[in-house]
PDB file of C-alpha atoms in Angstrom:
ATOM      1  CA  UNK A  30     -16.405  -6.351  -1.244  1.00 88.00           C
ATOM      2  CA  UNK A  31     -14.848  -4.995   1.928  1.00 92.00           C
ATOM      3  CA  UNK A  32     -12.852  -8.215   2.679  1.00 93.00           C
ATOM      4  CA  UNK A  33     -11.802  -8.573  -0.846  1.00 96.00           C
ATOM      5  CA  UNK A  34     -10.534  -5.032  -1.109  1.00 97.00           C
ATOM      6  CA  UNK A  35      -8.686  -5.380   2.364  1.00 97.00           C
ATOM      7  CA  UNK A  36      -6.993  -8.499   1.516  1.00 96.00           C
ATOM      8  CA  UNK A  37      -5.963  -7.449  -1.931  1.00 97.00           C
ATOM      9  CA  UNK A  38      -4.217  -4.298  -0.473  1.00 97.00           C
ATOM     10  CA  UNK A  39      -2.567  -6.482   2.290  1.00 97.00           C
ATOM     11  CA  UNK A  40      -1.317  -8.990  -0.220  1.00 98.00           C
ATOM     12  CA  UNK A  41      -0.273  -6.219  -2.407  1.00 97.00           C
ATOM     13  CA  UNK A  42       1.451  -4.539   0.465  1.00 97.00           C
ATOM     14  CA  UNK A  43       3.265  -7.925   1.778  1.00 98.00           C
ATOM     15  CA  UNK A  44       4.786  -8.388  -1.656  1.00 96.00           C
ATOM     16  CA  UNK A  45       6.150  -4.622  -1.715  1.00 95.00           C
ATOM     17  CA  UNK A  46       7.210  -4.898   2.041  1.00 96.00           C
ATOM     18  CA  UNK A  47       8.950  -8.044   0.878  1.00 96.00           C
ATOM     19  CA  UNK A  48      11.101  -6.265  -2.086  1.00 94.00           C
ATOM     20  CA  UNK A  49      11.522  -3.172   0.072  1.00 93.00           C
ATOM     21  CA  UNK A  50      13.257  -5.441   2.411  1.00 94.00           C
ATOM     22  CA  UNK A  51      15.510  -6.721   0.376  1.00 93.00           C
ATOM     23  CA  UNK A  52      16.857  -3.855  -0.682  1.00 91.00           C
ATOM     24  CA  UNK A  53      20.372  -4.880  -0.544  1.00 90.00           C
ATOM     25  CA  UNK A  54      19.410  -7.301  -3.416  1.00 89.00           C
ATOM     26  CA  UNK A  55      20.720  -5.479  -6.122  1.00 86.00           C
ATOM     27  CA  UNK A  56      20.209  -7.905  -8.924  1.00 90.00           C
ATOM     28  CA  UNK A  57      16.644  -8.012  -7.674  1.00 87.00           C
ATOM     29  CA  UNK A  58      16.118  -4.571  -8.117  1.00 88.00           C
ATOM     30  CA  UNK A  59      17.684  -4.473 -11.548  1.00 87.00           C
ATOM     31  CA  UNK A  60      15.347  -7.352 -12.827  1.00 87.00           C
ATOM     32  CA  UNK A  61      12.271  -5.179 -11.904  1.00 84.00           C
ATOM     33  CA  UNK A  62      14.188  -2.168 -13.328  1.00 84.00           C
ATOM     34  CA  UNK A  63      14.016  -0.349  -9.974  1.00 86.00           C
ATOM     35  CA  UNK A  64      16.496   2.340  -8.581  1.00 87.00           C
ATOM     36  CA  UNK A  65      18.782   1.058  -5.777  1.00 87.00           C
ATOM     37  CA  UNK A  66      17.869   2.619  -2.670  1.00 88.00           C
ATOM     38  CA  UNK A  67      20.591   4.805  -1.210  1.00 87.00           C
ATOM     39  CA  UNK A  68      20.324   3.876   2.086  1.00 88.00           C
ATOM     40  CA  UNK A  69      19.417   0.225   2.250  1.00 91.00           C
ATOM     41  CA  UNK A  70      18.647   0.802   5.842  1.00 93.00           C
ATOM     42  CA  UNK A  71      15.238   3.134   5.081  1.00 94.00           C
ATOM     43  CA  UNK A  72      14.175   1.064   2.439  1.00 92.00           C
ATOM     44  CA  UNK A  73      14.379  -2.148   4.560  1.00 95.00           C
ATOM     45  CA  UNK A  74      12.791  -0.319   7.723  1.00 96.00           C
ATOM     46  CA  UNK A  75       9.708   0.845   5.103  1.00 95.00           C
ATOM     47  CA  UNK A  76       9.440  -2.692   4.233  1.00 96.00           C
ATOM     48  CA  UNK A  77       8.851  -3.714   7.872  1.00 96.00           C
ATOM     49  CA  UNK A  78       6.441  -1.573   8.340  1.00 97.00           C
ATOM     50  CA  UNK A  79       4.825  -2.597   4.360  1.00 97.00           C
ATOM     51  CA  UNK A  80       4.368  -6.243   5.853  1.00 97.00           C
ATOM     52  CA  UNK A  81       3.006  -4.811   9.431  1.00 97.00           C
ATOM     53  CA  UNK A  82       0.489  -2.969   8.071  1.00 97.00           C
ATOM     54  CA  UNK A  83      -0.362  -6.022   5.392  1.00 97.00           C
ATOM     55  CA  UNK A  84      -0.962  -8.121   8.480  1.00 97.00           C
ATOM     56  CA  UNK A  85      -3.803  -5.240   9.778  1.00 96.00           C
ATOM     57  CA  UNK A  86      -5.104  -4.787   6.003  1.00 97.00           C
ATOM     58  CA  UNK A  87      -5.518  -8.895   6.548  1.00 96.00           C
ATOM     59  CA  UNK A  88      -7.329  -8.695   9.469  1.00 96.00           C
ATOM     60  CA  UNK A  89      -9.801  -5.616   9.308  1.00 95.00           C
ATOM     61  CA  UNK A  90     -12.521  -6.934   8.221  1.00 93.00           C
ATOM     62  CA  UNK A  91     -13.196  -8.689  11.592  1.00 92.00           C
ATOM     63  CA  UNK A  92     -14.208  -5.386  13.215  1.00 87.00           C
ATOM     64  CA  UNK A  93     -16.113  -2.641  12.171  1.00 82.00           C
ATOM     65  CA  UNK A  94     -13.827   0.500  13.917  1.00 82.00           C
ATOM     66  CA  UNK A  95     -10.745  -1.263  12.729  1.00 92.00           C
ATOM     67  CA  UNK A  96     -12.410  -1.517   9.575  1.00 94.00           C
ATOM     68  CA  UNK A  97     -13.087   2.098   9.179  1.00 93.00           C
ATOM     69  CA  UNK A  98      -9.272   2.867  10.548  1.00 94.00           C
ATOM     70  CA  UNK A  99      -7.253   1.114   8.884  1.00 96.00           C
ATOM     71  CA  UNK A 100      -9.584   1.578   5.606  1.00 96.00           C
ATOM     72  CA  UNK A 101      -9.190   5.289   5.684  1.00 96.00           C
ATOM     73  CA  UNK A 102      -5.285   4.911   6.796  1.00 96.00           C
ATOM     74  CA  UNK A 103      -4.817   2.890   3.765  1.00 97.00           C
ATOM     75  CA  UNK A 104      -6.384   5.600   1.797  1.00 97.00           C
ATOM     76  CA  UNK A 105      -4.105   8.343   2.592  1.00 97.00           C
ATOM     77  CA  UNK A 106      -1.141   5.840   2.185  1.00 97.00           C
ATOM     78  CA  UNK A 107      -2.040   4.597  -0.755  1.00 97.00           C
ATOM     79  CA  UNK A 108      -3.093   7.809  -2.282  1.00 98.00           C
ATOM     80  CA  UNK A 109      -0.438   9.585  -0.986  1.00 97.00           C
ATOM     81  CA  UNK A 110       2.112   6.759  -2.853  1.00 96.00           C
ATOM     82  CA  UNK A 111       0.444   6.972  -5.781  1.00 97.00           C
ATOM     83  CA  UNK A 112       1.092  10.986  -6.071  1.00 97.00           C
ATOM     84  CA  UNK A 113       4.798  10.265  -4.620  1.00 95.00           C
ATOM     85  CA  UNK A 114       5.333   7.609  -7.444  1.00 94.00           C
ATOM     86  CA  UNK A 115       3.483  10.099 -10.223  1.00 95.00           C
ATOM     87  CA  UNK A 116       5.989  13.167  -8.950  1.00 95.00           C
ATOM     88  CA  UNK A 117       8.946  10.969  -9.371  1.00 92.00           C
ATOM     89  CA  UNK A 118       8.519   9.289 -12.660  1.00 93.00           C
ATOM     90  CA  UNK A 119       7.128  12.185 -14.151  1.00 93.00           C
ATOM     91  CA  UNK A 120       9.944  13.914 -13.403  1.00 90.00           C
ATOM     92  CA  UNK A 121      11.866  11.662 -15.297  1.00 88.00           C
ATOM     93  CA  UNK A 122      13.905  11.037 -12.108  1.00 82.00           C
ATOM     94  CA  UNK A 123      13.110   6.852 -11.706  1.00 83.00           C
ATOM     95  CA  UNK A 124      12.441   5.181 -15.008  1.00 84.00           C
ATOM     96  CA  UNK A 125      10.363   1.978 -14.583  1.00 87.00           C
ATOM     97  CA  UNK A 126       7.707   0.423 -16.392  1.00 90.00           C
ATOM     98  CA  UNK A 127       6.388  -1.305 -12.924  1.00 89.00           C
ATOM     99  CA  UNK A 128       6.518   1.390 -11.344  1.00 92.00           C
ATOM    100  CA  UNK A 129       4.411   3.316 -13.319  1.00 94.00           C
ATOM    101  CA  UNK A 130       1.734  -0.199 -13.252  1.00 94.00           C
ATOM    102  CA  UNK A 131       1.509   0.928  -9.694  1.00 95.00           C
ATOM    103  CA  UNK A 132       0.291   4.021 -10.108  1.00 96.00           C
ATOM    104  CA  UNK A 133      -3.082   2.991 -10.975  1.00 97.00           C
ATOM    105  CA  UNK A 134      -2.801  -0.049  -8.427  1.00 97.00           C
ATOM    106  CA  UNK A 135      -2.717   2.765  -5.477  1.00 97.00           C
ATOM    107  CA  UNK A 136      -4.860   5.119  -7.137  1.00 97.00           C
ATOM    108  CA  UNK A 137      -8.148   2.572  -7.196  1.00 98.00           C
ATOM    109  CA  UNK A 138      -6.944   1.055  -4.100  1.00 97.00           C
ATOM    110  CA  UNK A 139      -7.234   4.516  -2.294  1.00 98.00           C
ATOM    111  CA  UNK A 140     -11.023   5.018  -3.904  1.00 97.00           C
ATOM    112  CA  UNK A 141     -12.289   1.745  -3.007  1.00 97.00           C
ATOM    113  CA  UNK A 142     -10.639   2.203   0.360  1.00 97.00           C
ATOM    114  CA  UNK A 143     -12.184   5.568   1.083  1.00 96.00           C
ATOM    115  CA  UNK A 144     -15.964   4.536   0.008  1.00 96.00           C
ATOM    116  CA  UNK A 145     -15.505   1.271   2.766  1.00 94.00           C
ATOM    117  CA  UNK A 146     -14.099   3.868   5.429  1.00 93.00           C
ATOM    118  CA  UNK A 147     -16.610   6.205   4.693  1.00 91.00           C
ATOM    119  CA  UNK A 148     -19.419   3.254   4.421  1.00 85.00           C
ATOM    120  CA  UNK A 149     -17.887   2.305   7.677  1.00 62.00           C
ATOM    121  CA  UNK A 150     -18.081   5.231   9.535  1.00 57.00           C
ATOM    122  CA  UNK A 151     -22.305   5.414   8.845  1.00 55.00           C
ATOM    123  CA  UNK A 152     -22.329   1.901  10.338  1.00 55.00           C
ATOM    124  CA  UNK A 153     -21.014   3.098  13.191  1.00 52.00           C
ATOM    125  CA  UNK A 154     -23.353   6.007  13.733  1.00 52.00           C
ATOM    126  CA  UNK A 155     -26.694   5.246  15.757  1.00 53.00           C
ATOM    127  CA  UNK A 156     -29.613   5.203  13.537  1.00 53.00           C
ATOM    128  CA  UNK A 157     -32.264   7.825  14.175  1.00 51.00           C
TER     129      UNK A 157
END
């Protein structure tokens, strides 16, 4: 399950990376009824760092303490998106249908993430 859930999350996160960074792609933007990012510069640096942290997502799994790091990093991120995402669109300040899709997406992704870092972290400990 841990590999799955890893590699799900990266592949999720290469695909946002990949539409963060082409932010200057308005007609892009408009097809997935997202806001334009005001600056482009931001958006595009976030995606750089979306398709980064994909890569380590991708390749967790091979180690145990990266497993439980970058598990419980992803967590926070993703939890912490989801709640950003929730504030703004119930706010009635962004208006898109995908965006609220993602909501959920984060929300389970930060669960399943936190039970494998916290799974991870008792691996880790010496038995008694």
């Amino acid at each position: 399950m841990t590999k799955r859930v890893l590699r799900a999350d990266a592949v999720l996160d290469v695909a946002l990376g990949l539409v963060l960074l082409a932010a200057t792609w308005g007609a892009l933007y408009d097809a997935f009824g997202l806001p334009h990012p005001e600056p482009e510069l931001f958006t595009q640096v976030a995606g750089g760092l979306l398709l980064a942290f994909g890569y380590l997502l991708w390749i967790a799994p091979r180690e145990t303490s990266l497993t439980q790091a970058v598990s419980l990093t992803a967590a926070f991120a993703n939890g912490l998106g989801a709640v950003v995402l929730l504030v703004w669109l119930a706010g009635g300040h962004v208006h898109s249908v995908l965006l609220w899709a993602l909501v959920p997406v984060l929300t389970a992704f930060a669960v399943l993430e936190a039970r494998i870092a916290s799974r991870s972290v008792a691996m880790l400990l010496p038995p008694d």
